[in-house]
Tab-separated table of C-alpha atoms and ligand atoms in Angstrom:
chain	number	residue	atom	x	y	z
A	1	MET	CA	164.214	129.259	94.681
A	2	LYS	CA	162.817	132.862	94.605
A	3	HIS	CA	159.534	132.545	92.749
A	4	ARG	CA	158.051	136.036	93.082
A	5	LEU	CA	158.892	138.425	90.219
A	6	GLU	CA	157.831	141.859	91.602
A	7	ILE	CA	158.020	144.547	88.904
A	8	GLU	CA	158.900	147.730	90.789
A	9	THR	CA	161.325	149.559	88.472
A	10	MET	CA	161.179	149.093	84.714
A	11	GLY	CA	164.419	147.580	83.412
A	12	LYS	CA	166.196	148.001	80.068
A	13	MET	CA	167.692	145.565	77.598
A	14	LYS	CA	170.785	146.237	75.489
A	15	VAL	CA	171.140	144.128	72.341
A	16	ALA	CA	173.949	144.042	69.784
A	17	GLY	CA	172.801	142.710	66.409
A	18	PRO	CA	172.522	141.034	64.057
A	19	GLN	CA	172.544	137.642	65.803
A	20	TYR	CA	171.706	134.147	64.482
A	21	ALA	CA	169.553	131.696	66.429
A	22	ASN	CA	170.468	128.027	66.663
A	23	GLY	CA	169.311	125.699	69.386
A	24	GLU	CA	166.537	123.910	71.185
A	25	ILE	CA	164.129	125.016	73.918
A	26	THR	CA	160.983	123.716	75.623
A	27	ILE	CA	157.849	125.831	75.630
A	28	SER	CA	156.346	126.597	79.060
A	29	GLY	CA	152.785	126.246	80.277
A	30	SER	CA	150.207	128.713	78.949
A	31	LYS	CA	149.836	132.037	80.808
A	32	ASN	CA	146.358	132.563	79.339
A	33	SER	CA	145.275	129.119	80.552
A	34	ALA	CA	146.870	129.374	83.999
A	35	LEU	CA	145.133	132.676	84.872
A	36	PRO	CA	141.452	131.689	84.333
A	37	ILE	CA	142.106	128.234	85.839
A	38	LEU	CA	143.654	129.788	88.963
A	39	ALA	CA	140.625	132.112	89.260
A	40	ALA	CA	138.362	129.037	89.037
A	41	THR	CA	140.039	127.386	92.047
A	42	ILE	CA	137.951	129.783	94.163
A	43	LEU	CA	134.977	127.482	93.410
A	44	THR	CA	136.140	124.721	95.792
A	45	ASP	CA	137.646	124.488	99.284
A	46	GLU	CA	139.267	121.197	98.404
A	47	LYS	CA	142.927	120.803	97.377
A	48	VAL	CA	143.772	121.603	93.751
A	49	ILE	CA	147.127	120.623	92.221
A	50	LEU	CA	148.101	122.321	88.954
A	51	HIS	CA	151.078	121.199	86.874
A	52	ASN	CA	153.071	122.988	84.101
A	53	ILE	CA	152.364	126.459	85.584
A	54	PRO	CA	154.718	129.143	84.196
A	55	ASN	CA	156.554	131.314	86.723
A	56	LEU	CA	155.480	134.697	85.374
A	57	ALA	CA	154.704	138.098	86.898
A	58	ASP	CA	151.014	137.738	85.971
A	59	VAL	CA	150.762	134.287	87.569
A	60	ASN	CA	152.270	135.678	90.782
A	61	THR	CA	149.759	138.533	90.710
A	62	MET	CA	146.930	135.981	90.489
A	63	ILE	CA	148.481	134.042	93.399
A	64	GLU	CA	148.515	137.284	95.413
A	65	ILE	CA	144.810	137.715	94.635
A	66	LEU	CA	144.000	134.114	95.666
A	67	GLU	CA	145.888	134.632	98.931
A	68	ASN	CA	143.796	137.763	99.517
A	69	THR	CA	140.685	135.615	99.183
A	70	GLY	CA	142.121	133.406	101.949
A	71	LYS	CA	143.649	130.608	99.858
A	72	LYS	CA	146.971	128.980	100.757
A	73	VAL	CA	149.149	128.666	97.636
A	74	THR	CA	152.497	126.847	97.415
A	75	TRP	CA	154.913	126.344	94.543
A	76	GLU	CA	156.730	123.065	93.969
A	77	ASN	CA	158.845	123.739	90.843
A	78	SER	CA	156.229	124.360	88.100
A	79	THR	CA	153.425	122.876	90.192
A	80	LEU	CA	151.025	124.948	92.288
A	81	VAL	CA	149.132	123.516	95.255
A	82	ILE	CA	146.055	125.569	96.169
A	83	GLU	CA	144.297	124.839	99.456
A	84	LYS	CA	141.701	126.373	101.747
A	85	GLY	CA	143.275	128.808	104.225
A	86	GLU	CA	142.281	129.289	107.878
A	87	GLU	CA	139.563	131.847	107.226
A	88	LYS	CA	136.283	131.717	105.335
A	89	ILE	CA	136.763	132.845	101.721
A	90	ASN	CA	137.063	136.673	101.550
A	91	SER	CA	135.392	138.417	98.605
A	92	ILE	CA	136.467	142.005	99.164
A	93	LEU	CA	139.744	142.410	97.310
A	94	PRO	CA	142.420	145.116	97.541
A	95	TYR	CA	142.694	147.550	94.610
A	96	GLY	CA	146.385	147.079	93.756
A	97	PRO	CA	146.777	143.541	92.372
A	98	VAL	CA	143.436	143.554	90.505
A	99	ARG	CA	144.159	146.945	88.942
A	100	LYS	CA	147.489	145.572	87.753
A	101	MET	CA	146.092	142.715	85.697
A	102	ARG	CA	142.869	142.458	83.684
A	103	ALA	CA	142.506	138.669	83.996
A	104	SER	CA	142.002	139.062	87.732
A	105	PHE	CA	138.532	140.504	87.083
A	106	ASN	CA	137.417	136.917	86.447
A	107	VAL	CA	137.338	136.227	90.183
A	108	LEU	CA	134.266	138.477	90.541
A	109	GLY	CA	131.644	135.893	89.438
A	110	PRO	CA	133.094	132.917	91.406
A	111	LEU	CA	133.489	135.042	94.579
A	112	THR	CA	129.954	136.417	94.308
A	113	ILE	CA	128.511	132.920	93.846
A	114	ARG	CA	130.470	131.636	96.858
A	115	ASN	CA	129.696	134.488	99.285
A	116	GLY	CA	126.616	136.117	97.760
A	117	TYR	CA	128.546	139.369	97.290
A	118	ALA	CA	131.963	140.630	96.136
A	119	LYS	CA	133.918	143.870	95.761
A	120	VAL	CA	136.590	143.833	93.045
A	121	ALA	CA	138.453	146.705	91.335
A	122	LEU	CA	137.726	147.458	87.706
A	123	PRO	CA	140.591	145.921	85.718
A	124	GLY	CA	143.615	147.638	84.170
A	125	GLY	CA	146.099	145.677	82.031
A	126	CYS	CA	148.362	146.582	79.105
A	127	SER	CA	147.877	149.481	76.705
A	128	ILE	CA	146.696	147.573	73.648
A	129	GLY	CA	143.366	149.393	73.373
A	130	VAL	CA	140.116	150.128	75.200
A	131	ARG	CA	139.120	147.059	77.180
A	132	PRO	CA	135.663	147.440	78.734
A	133	VAL	CA	134.001	144.638	80.759
A	134	ASN	CA	130.413	145.291	79.629
A	135	PHE	CA	130.026	141.774	78.132
A	136	HIS	CA	131.123	140.302	81.490
A	137	LEU	CA	128.683	142.398	83.553
A	138	GLU	CA	125.735	141.949	81.152
A	139	GLY	CA	126.266	138.168	81.157
A	140	LEU	CA	126.667	138.004	84.966
A	141	LYS	CA	123.407	139.922	85.299
A	142	LYS	CA	121.620	137.156	83.366
A	143	LEU	CA	123.158	134.681	85.805
A	144	GLY	CA	121.551	136.569	88.713
A	145	ILE	CA	124.518	138.780	89.664
A	146	GLU	CA	123.792	142.495	89.908
A	147	SER	CA	126.840	144.798	89.807
A	148	LYS	CA	127.292	148.464	90.653
A	149	ILE	CA	130.451	150.399	89.744
A	150	GLU	CA	131.495	152.797	92.556
A	151	HIS	CA	134.858	154.477	93.257
A	152	GLY	CA	136.652	152.273	90.738
A	153	TYR	CA	135.225	149.090	92.247
A	154	THR	CA	132.601	146.631	91.034
A	155	ASN	CA	130.225	145.790	93.888
A	156	SER	CA	128.218	142.712	93.050
A	157	LYS	CA	125.529	140.667	94.744
A	158	PHE	CA	123.895	137.362	93.908
A	159	THR	CA	120.258	136.708	94.593
A	160	GLU	CA	119.515	132.982	94.550
A	161	ASN	CA	116.124	133.037	92.860
A	162	ASN	CA	117.029	135.984	90.734
A	163	HIS	CA	117.676	133.834	87.672
A	164	GLN	CA	115.839	131.441	85.330
A	165	LYS	CA	116.578	127.737	85.418
A	166	LYS	CA	117.397	127.929	81.709
A	167	ILE	CA	119.551	130.866	80.657
A	168	HIS	CA	120.693	131.893	77.182
A	169	ILE	CA	123.535	134.402	76.794
A	170	SER	CA	124.652	135.469	73.311
A	171	LEU	CA	127.959	137.380	73.377
A	172	PRO	CA	128.120	140.443	71.055
A	173	PHE	CA	131.758	139.447	70.270
A	174	PRO	CA	133.527	136.118	71.062
A	175	SER	CA	135.403	137.652	74.006
A	176	VAL	CA	137.896	135.266	75.669
A	177	GLY	CA	137.627	136.856	79.102
A	178	ALA	CA	133.818	137.117	79.119
A	179	THR	CA	133.419	133.505	77.935
A	180	GLU	CA	135.758	132.260	80.701
A	181	HIS	CA	134.120	134.424	83.374
A	182	LEU	CA	130.581	133.307	82.523
A	183	ILE	CA	131.513	129.605	82.324
A	184	THR	CA	133.343	129.777	85.681
A	185	THR	CA	130.251	131.359	87.245
A	186	ALA	CA	127.495	129.327	85.564
A	187	VAL	CA	129.058	126.007	86.662
A	188	MET	CA	127.997	126.816	90.241
A	189	LEU	CA	124.353	127.697	89.487
A	190	LYS	CA	122.612	124.647	90.917
A	191	ASP	CA	119.980	122.997	88.644
A	192	THR	CA	120.486	125.692	86.016
A	193	GLU	CA	121.247	125.141	82.341
A	194	THR	CA	123.205	127.992	80.756
A	195	ILE	CA	123.719	128.222	77.004
A	196	LEU	CA	126.467	130.556	75.796
A	197	THR	CA	126.395	131.397	72.086
A	198	ASN	CA	128.912	133.288	69.909
A	199	CYS	CA	131.474	132.499	72.592
A	200	ALA	CA	135.255	132.288	72.207
A	201	GLN	CA	136.772	129.017	70.939
A	202	GLU	CA	140.399	129.524	72.012
A	203	PRO	CA	142.378	126.470	73.246
A	204	GLU	CA	142.593	128.196	76.647
A	205	ILE	CA	138.766	128.045	76.901
A	206	VAL	CA	138.861	124.304	76.193
A	207	ASP	CA	141.584	123.892	78.827
A	208	LEU	CA	139.513	125.797	81.407
A	209	CYS	CA	136.444	123.644	80.663
A	210	ASN	CA	138.474	120.421	80.904
A	211	PHE	CA	139.841	121.616	84.246
A	212	LEU	CA	136.304	122.386	85.545
A	213	ILE	CA	135.078	118.981	84.289
A	214	SER	CA	137.935	117.354	86.251
A	215	MET	CA	136.456	119.130	89.324
A	216	GLY	CA	133.058	117.545	88.608
A	217	ALA	CA	131.426	120.201	86.379
A	218	ARG	CA	129.163	119.301	83.428
A	219	ILE	CA	129.986	121.262	80.271
A	220	GLU	CA	129.454	120.545	76.566
A	221	GLY	CA	130.576	122.252	73.365
A	222	GLN	CA	133.923	123.743	74.532
A	223	GLY	CA	135.996	124.670	71.474
A	224	SER	CA	132.853	125.543	69.498
A	225	SER	CA	130.904	128.825	69.500
A	226	ASN	CA	128.070	127.287	71.568
A	227	ILE	CA	128.774	126.015	75.065
A	228	LYS	CA	126.217	124.427	77.420
A	229	ILE	CA	126.810	124.422	81.197
A	230	TYR	CA	124.735	122.367	83.659
A	231	GLY	CA	125.168	124.088	87.041
A	232	THR	CA	125.874	122.248	90.288
A	233	ASP	CA	126.313	123.356	93.899
A	234	ARG	CA	129.595	121.624	94.552
A	235	LEU	CA	132.947	121.153	92.816
A	236	TYR	CA	135.750	118.920	94.064
A	237	GLY	CA	139.511	119.018	94.367
A	238	THR	CA	141.557	117.837	91.388
A	239	GLU	CA	145.013	117.403	89.869
A	240	TYR	CA	145.417	118.917	86.395
A	241	THR	CA	148.141	119.730	83.854
A	242	ILE	CA	147.643	122.844	81.734
A	243	ILE	CA	148.399	123.183	77.986
A	244	PRO	CA	151.632	124.661	76.585
A	245	ASP	CA	151.718	128.345	75.659
A	246	ARG	CA	150.877	128.726	71.933
A	247	ILE	CA	151.739	132.443	71.955
A	248	GLU	CA	155.179	131.797	73.456
A	249	ALA	CA	155.654	129.031	70.845
A	250	GLY	CA	154.519	131.346	68.021
A	251	THR	CA	156.868	134.086	69.223
A	252	TYR	CA	159.936	131.804	69.156
A	253	ALA	CA	158.839	130.320	65.815
A	254	ILE	CA	158.777	133.822	64.281
A	255	LEU	CA	162.141	134.562	65.954
A	256	GLY	CA	163.488	131.386	64.298
A	257	ALA	CA	162.111	132.427	60.875
A	258	ILE	CA	163.893	135.814	61.192
A	259	LEU	CA	167.146	134.849	62.977
A	260	GLY	CA	167.480	131.160	62.080
A	261	GLY	CA	169.800	128.976	61.649
A	262	LYS	CA	167.628	126.271	63.075
A	263	VAL	CA	165.301	126.690	66.032
A	264	THR	CA	163.731	123.617	67.683
A	265	LEU	CA	160.716	124.123	69.949
A	266	ASN	CA	159.561	121.220	72.132
A	267	ASN	CA	156.129	120.889	73.810
A	268	VAL	CA	154.084	122.580	71.081
A	269	ILE	CA	150.552	121.548	69.995
A	270	GLU	CA	150.286	121.801	66.187
A	271	ASP	CA	146.501	122.420	66.160
A	272	HIS	CA	147.033	125.541	68.248
A	273	LEU	CA	149.387	127.094	65.678
A	274	PHE	CA	147.726	126.277	62.355
A	275	SER	CA	147.008	129.912	61.491
A	276	LEU	CA	150.693	130.848	61.910
A	277	LEU	CA	151.934	127.783	60.014
A	278	ASP	CA	149.559	128.649	57.150
A	279	ILE	CA	151.208	132.072	56.942
A	280	PHE	CA	154.674	130.457	57.054
A	281	GLU	CA	153.654	128.350	54.051
A	282	LYS	CA	152.396	131.384	52.130
A	283	LEU	CA	155.627	133.247	52.947
A	284	GLY	CA	157.794	130.254	51.941
A	285	ILE	CA	159.300	129.629	55.384
A	286	HIS	CA	160.597	126.117	56.042
A	287	TYR	CA	159.269	124.317	59.100
A	288	GLU	CA	158.772	120.775	60.254
A	289	PHE	CA	156.395	119.420	62.881
A	290	LYS	CA	156.776	116.040	64.545
A	291	ASN	CA	155.801	114.670	67.983
A	292	ASN	CA	154.923	118.052	69.485
A	293	THR	CA	158.211	119.509	68.252
A	294	LEU	CA	158.322	122.400	65.798
A	295	ILE	CA	161.550	123.063	63.870
A	296	VAL	CA	161.882	126.370	62.020
A	297	SER	CA	164.775	127.095	59.672
A	298	GLY	CA	165.544	130.634	58.666
A	299	ILE	CA	166.211	131.409	54.993
A	300	SER	CA	167.193	134.586	53.149
A	301	LYS	CA	164.266	137.027	53.342
A	302	MET	CA	164.840	137.838	49.676
A	303	GLU	CA	163.317	134.452	48.847
A	304	LEU	CA	160.117	135.136	50.798
A	305	THR	CA	156.778	136.383	49.426
A	306	PRO	CA	154.825	139.327	50.956
A	307	VAL	CA	151.388	138.500	52.427
A	308	ASP	CA	148.183	140.161	53.663
A	309	VAL	CA	147.095	138.975	57.110
A	310	GLU	CA	144.009	139.628	59.255
A	311	THR	CA	143.909	138.953	62.988
A	312	SER	CA	140.767	137.370	64.400
A	313	THR	CA	139.521	135.147	67.186
A	314	PHE	CA	140.587	131.465	67.223
A	315	PRO	CA	141.066	129.591	64.906
A	316	GLY	CA	142.041	132.776	63.046
A	317	PHE	CA	145.480	134.438	63.401
A	318	PRO	CA	145.957	135.633	67.026
A	319	THR	CA	146.273	139.324	67.813
A	320	ASP	CA	148.948	138.351	70.404
A	321	LEU	CA	151.326	137.372	67.557
A	322	GLN	CA	150.563	140.444	65.437
A	323	PRO	CA	153.495	142.650	66.626
A	324	GLN	CA	156.003	139.783	66.250
A	325	LEU	CA	154.748	138.939	62.726
A	326	MET	CA	155.054	142.619	61.771
A	327	VAL	CA	158.814	142.444	62.426
A	328	LEU	CA	159.110	139.502	60.024
A	329	LEU	CA	156.984	141.179	57.316
A	330	SER	CA	159.018	144.399	57.629
A	331	LEU	CA	162.056	142.447	56.338
A	332	ILE	CA	160.349	140.797	53.341
A	333	PRO	CA	160.708	142.597	49.983
A	334	GLY	CA	157.416	143.947	48.615
A	335	ARG	CA	154.172	145.162	50.190
A	336	SER	CA	152.501	143.224	53.012
A	337	SER	CA	149.666	144.236	55.314
A	338	ILE	CA	148.216	143.307	58.686
A	339	THR	CA	144.617	144.188	59.598
A	340	GLU	CA	143.962	144.140	63.336
A	341	ASN	CA	140.341	143.105	64.004
A	342	VAL	CA	140.446	142.284	67.730
A	343	PHE	CA	142.159	145.366	69.258
A	344	LYS	CA	141.769	147.864	66.467
A	345	THR	CA	144.373	150.309	67.780
A	346	ARG	CA	147.054	147.742	68.732
A	347	PHE	CA	149.905	149.467	66.892
A	348	ASN	CA	152.107	150.933	69.663
A	349	HIS	CA	155.086	149.019	68.221
A	350	VAL	CA	154.849	150.613	64.743
A	351	ASP	CA	156.634	153.889	65.545
A	352	GLU	CA	159.377	151.964	67.335
A	353	LEU	CA	159.956	149.684	64.329
A	354	ASN	CA	160.002	152.710	62.008
A	355	ARG	CA	162.657	154.203	64.336
A	356	MET	CA	164.770	151.162	63.303
A	357	GLY	CA	164.265	151.885	59.602
A	358	ALA	CA	161.134	149.825	58.915
A	359	LYS	CA	158.568	151.284	56.478
A	360	ILE	CA	155.145	150.825	58.085
A	361	PHE	CA	152.155	153.136	58.044
A	362	VAL	CA	148.791	152.590	59.636
A	363	GLU	CA	145.470	153.460	57.995
A	364	SER	CA	142.440	152.840	60.280
A	365	ASN	CA	143.107	149.309	61.625
A	366	THR	CA	145.460	148.160	58.839
A	367	ALA	CA	149.261	148.423	58.825
A	368	ILE	CA	150.794	148.651	55.342
A	369	ILE	CA	154.341	147.260	55.406
A	370	THR	CA	156.930	147.877	52.662
A	371	GLY	CA	159.813	145.473	53.189
A	372	VAL	CA	163.345	146.763	53.828
A	373	THR	CA	166.609	144.815	53.525
A	374	LYS	CA	167.724	145.569	57.086
A	375	LEU	CA	166.808	147.203	60.385
A	376	SER	CA	169.274	149.318	62.351
A	377	GLY	CA	169.740	149.443	66.122
A	378	ALA	CA	168.060	152.364	68.007
A	379	PRO	CA	166.827	153.411	71.480
A	380	LEU	CA	163.284	152.033	71.840
A	381	GLU	CA	160.308	152.204	74.220
A	382	ALA	CA	158.302	149.050	75.018
A	383	THR	CA	154.628	149.642	75.823
A	384	ASP	CA	153.133	146.210	76.465
A	385	LEU	CA	153.894	142.491	76.692
A	386	ARG	CA	153.775	141.419	73.023
A	387	ALA	CA	155.256	144.689	71.729
A	388	SER	CA	158.252	144.023	74.032
A	389	ALA	CA	158.738	140.590	72.483
A	390	ALA	CA	158.509	142.074	68.963
A	391	LEU	CA	161.062	144.794	69.739
A	392	LEU	CA	163.440	142.224	71.242
A	393	ILE	CA	163.273	140.120	68.051
A	394	ALA	CA	163.793	143.265	65.910
A	395	ALA	CA	166.788	144.272	68.043
A	396	LEU	CA	168.374	140.815	67.620
A	397	ALA	CA	167.944	141.127	63.824
A	398	ALA	CA	169.076	144.754	63.542
A	399	GLU	CA	172.537	146.039	62.679
A	400	GLY	CA	174.173	147.768	65.630
A	401	GLU	CA	173.134	148.395	69.204
A	402	THR	CA	169.565	148.719	70.490
A	403	VAL	CA	168.410	149.678	74.000
A	404	ILE	CA	164.813	148.743	74.839
A	405	ASN	CA	163.426	150.815	77.707
A	406	ASN	CA	160.490	149.749	79.901
A	407	VAL	CA	161.120	146.168	78.843
A	408	ASP	CA	159.800	144.444	82.020
A	409	HIS	CA	156.387	143.915	80.434
A	410	ILE	CA	158.066	140.939	78.782
A	411	PHE	CA	158.282	139.074	82.134
A	412	ARG	CA	154.488	139.020	82.268
A	413	GLY	CA	154.406	136.431	79.502
A	414	TYR	CA	157.797	134.843	78.774
A	415	GLU	CA	159.173	132.405	81.371
A	416	LYS	CA	162.929	131.817	81.839
A	417	LEU	CA	163.554	134.263	78.979
A	418	PHE	CA	167.342	134.608	79.425
A	419	ASP	CA	167.856	130.825	79.776
A	420	LYS	CA	165.916	130.224	76.575
A	421	LEU	CA	167.721	132.948	74.604
A	422	GLU	CA	171.044	131.463	75.756
A	423	LYS	CA	169.934	127.989	74.611
A	424	LEU	CA	169.237	129.560	71.212
A	425	ASN	CA	172.745	131.006	71.145
A	426	LEU	CA	171.407	134.553	71.560
A	427	SER	CA	172.649	137.114	74.058
A	428	VAL	CA	171.113	140.236	75.527
A	429	GLU	CA	172.115	142.413	78.454
A	430	TYR	CA	169.502	143.338	81.066
A	431	PHE	CA	169.942	146.216	83.514
A	432	GLU	CA	167.702	148.191	85.882
B	1	EPZ	C1	142.467	137.726	76.228
B	1	EPZ	O1	142.204	139.052	76.693
B	1	EPZ	C2	143.989	137.528	76.392
B	1	EPZ	N1	144.342	137.675	77.788
B	1	EPZ	C3	144.722	138.582	75.568
B	1	EPZ	O2	146.123	138.308	75.643
B	1	EPZ	C4	144.302	138.451	74.114
B	1	EPZ	O3	144.873	139.510	73.382
B	1	EPZ	C5	142.769	138.548	73.994
B	1	EPZ	O4	142.124	137.585	74.840
B	1	EPZ	C6	142.287	138.275	72.575
B	1	EPZ	O5	142.720	137.038	72.132
B	1	EPZ	C7	144.181	136.595	78.606
B	1	EPZ	O6	143.731	135.530	78.233
B	1	EPZ	C8	144.594	136.782	80.035
B	1	EPZ	P1	138.742	139.733	74.864
B	1	EPZ	P2	140.693	139.533	76.957
B	1	EPZ	O7	137.750	139.890	75.956
B	1	EPZ	O8	139.922	138.413	77.505
B	1	EPZ	C9	136.256	143.603	73.495
B	1	EPZ	C10	148.393	138.694	76.130
B	1	EPZ	O9	149.224	139.347	75.486
B	1	EPZ	N2	135.471	143.442	74.748
B	1	EPZ	O10	138.666	138.532	74.007
B	1	EPZ	O11	140.763	140.767	77.693
B	1	EPZ	C11	137.701	144.049	73.778
B	1	EPZ	O12	137.810	145.412	73.981
B	1	EPZ	C12	146.969	139.260	76.322
B	1	EPZ	O13	148.610	137.587	76.634
B	1	EPZ	C13	134.440	144.316	75.013
B	1	EPZ	O14	134.166	145.238	74.237
B	1	EPZ	O15	140.216	139.852	75.453
B	1	EPZ	C14	138.429	143.562	72.535
B	1	EPZ	O16	138.314	144.498	71.514
B	1	EPZ	C15	146.849	140.648	75.819
B	1	EPZ	N3	133.726	144.148	76.166
B	1	EPZ	C16	137.664	142.289	72.189
B	1	EPZ	O17	136.403	142.347	72.860
B	1	EPZ	C17	133.993	143.131	77.063
B	1	EPZ	O18	133.316	143.021	78.098
B	1	EPZ	C18	138.389	141.002	72.602
B	1	EPZ	O19	138.689	141.072	73.966
B	1	EPZ	C19	135.055	142.244	76.781
B	1	EPZ	C20	135.776	142.408	75.603
């Protein structure tokens, strides 16, 4: 089975709406868990077996990066086996794959700890706003890793006795990436106790810590804003199953609320979706949760109540569901609003939705949404992963034909997309 999804040319999707969703699907493993966990496999030469790994463009980019470090990586269905390659681990990475995906920057700390130095490109990623790595570099510095930015690369070096045996790092903002990067580095600082405060509490952080603990690491406080790491000089091979993707689940739940009929989502963890389910309750959307299965039934939007929503770090409402929720709120009579507090300029999808007849205007980091009774099909431009998902849902709800250009972003985060849409009785046409 061809596993590699190389995104060379940007494809298009043609959608004829409105369509109604009815059916049952199973949610895949979490992209935002798989990526930091794959980066952490650099910390051991022993065999690591990871289950429930989604076959996504971003995961294949991370595999490419691991292979460049000298790792041998093999797929067995949705299981990845990561082993030591022939050569000693290589910590000078090519520009291309790292530039392509921001999460790959998290290999810098582990590589520098392993080899004493590393050279990694400054990250790129999707156009949802400015995304510096200053929290990462400032934290790594406290862990004894000096970095210099030259020619688009980060050159880092680790000096063994260049750090205290007790280190306290307080993050200026609970950044997911910086929290993961610092944990994955501090675990290998022998006889060193690192305390991270104001850190991120996302379920993907907990999953990463549980994975590292299964390799022999000592960590406390994961899931809270204070995490303590007791460094060691050796981590072992392991076999681990990652959590399901809460953002994929939230996306299909919102799709079900807009296009349902009845949408049944298997392999969902309720705790990970509380903030969305709270909003469903405020809106008046019917859902049921039992045994890791979420069932969402669509009802007439006329019966729903407008809401004001703020995005924030976990357990608040995730910024990665903001564009999808905006589609739903654009169809609910009355005035709703969404304030974006994580990526303050994450509104690339607004103009596209207004092209379909939505009434949304943005003031500073708040979108004011006046509900309309219907959207109409139009030619659209997708700009990033979650905006693509939002535009696809809008196109399925809209009257008439929509063509979404540059839609391949969507393959970075939604596995087996066409199979799942088919299982929900939805059809789209994809062409290059
Ligand atoms: C992670 O990105 C996710 N990516 C993003 O999901 C998600 O939107 C984001 O967390 C917030 O939840 C992965 O897990 C691979 P941050 P990350 O560091 O780690 C600022 C998706 O669609 N900041 O928590 O890059 C930053 O600019 C993707 O799956 C600094 O200023 O996000 C932002 O405003 C998109 N300096 C805020 O913190 C830093 O050094 C949160 O960013 C780091 C971050």
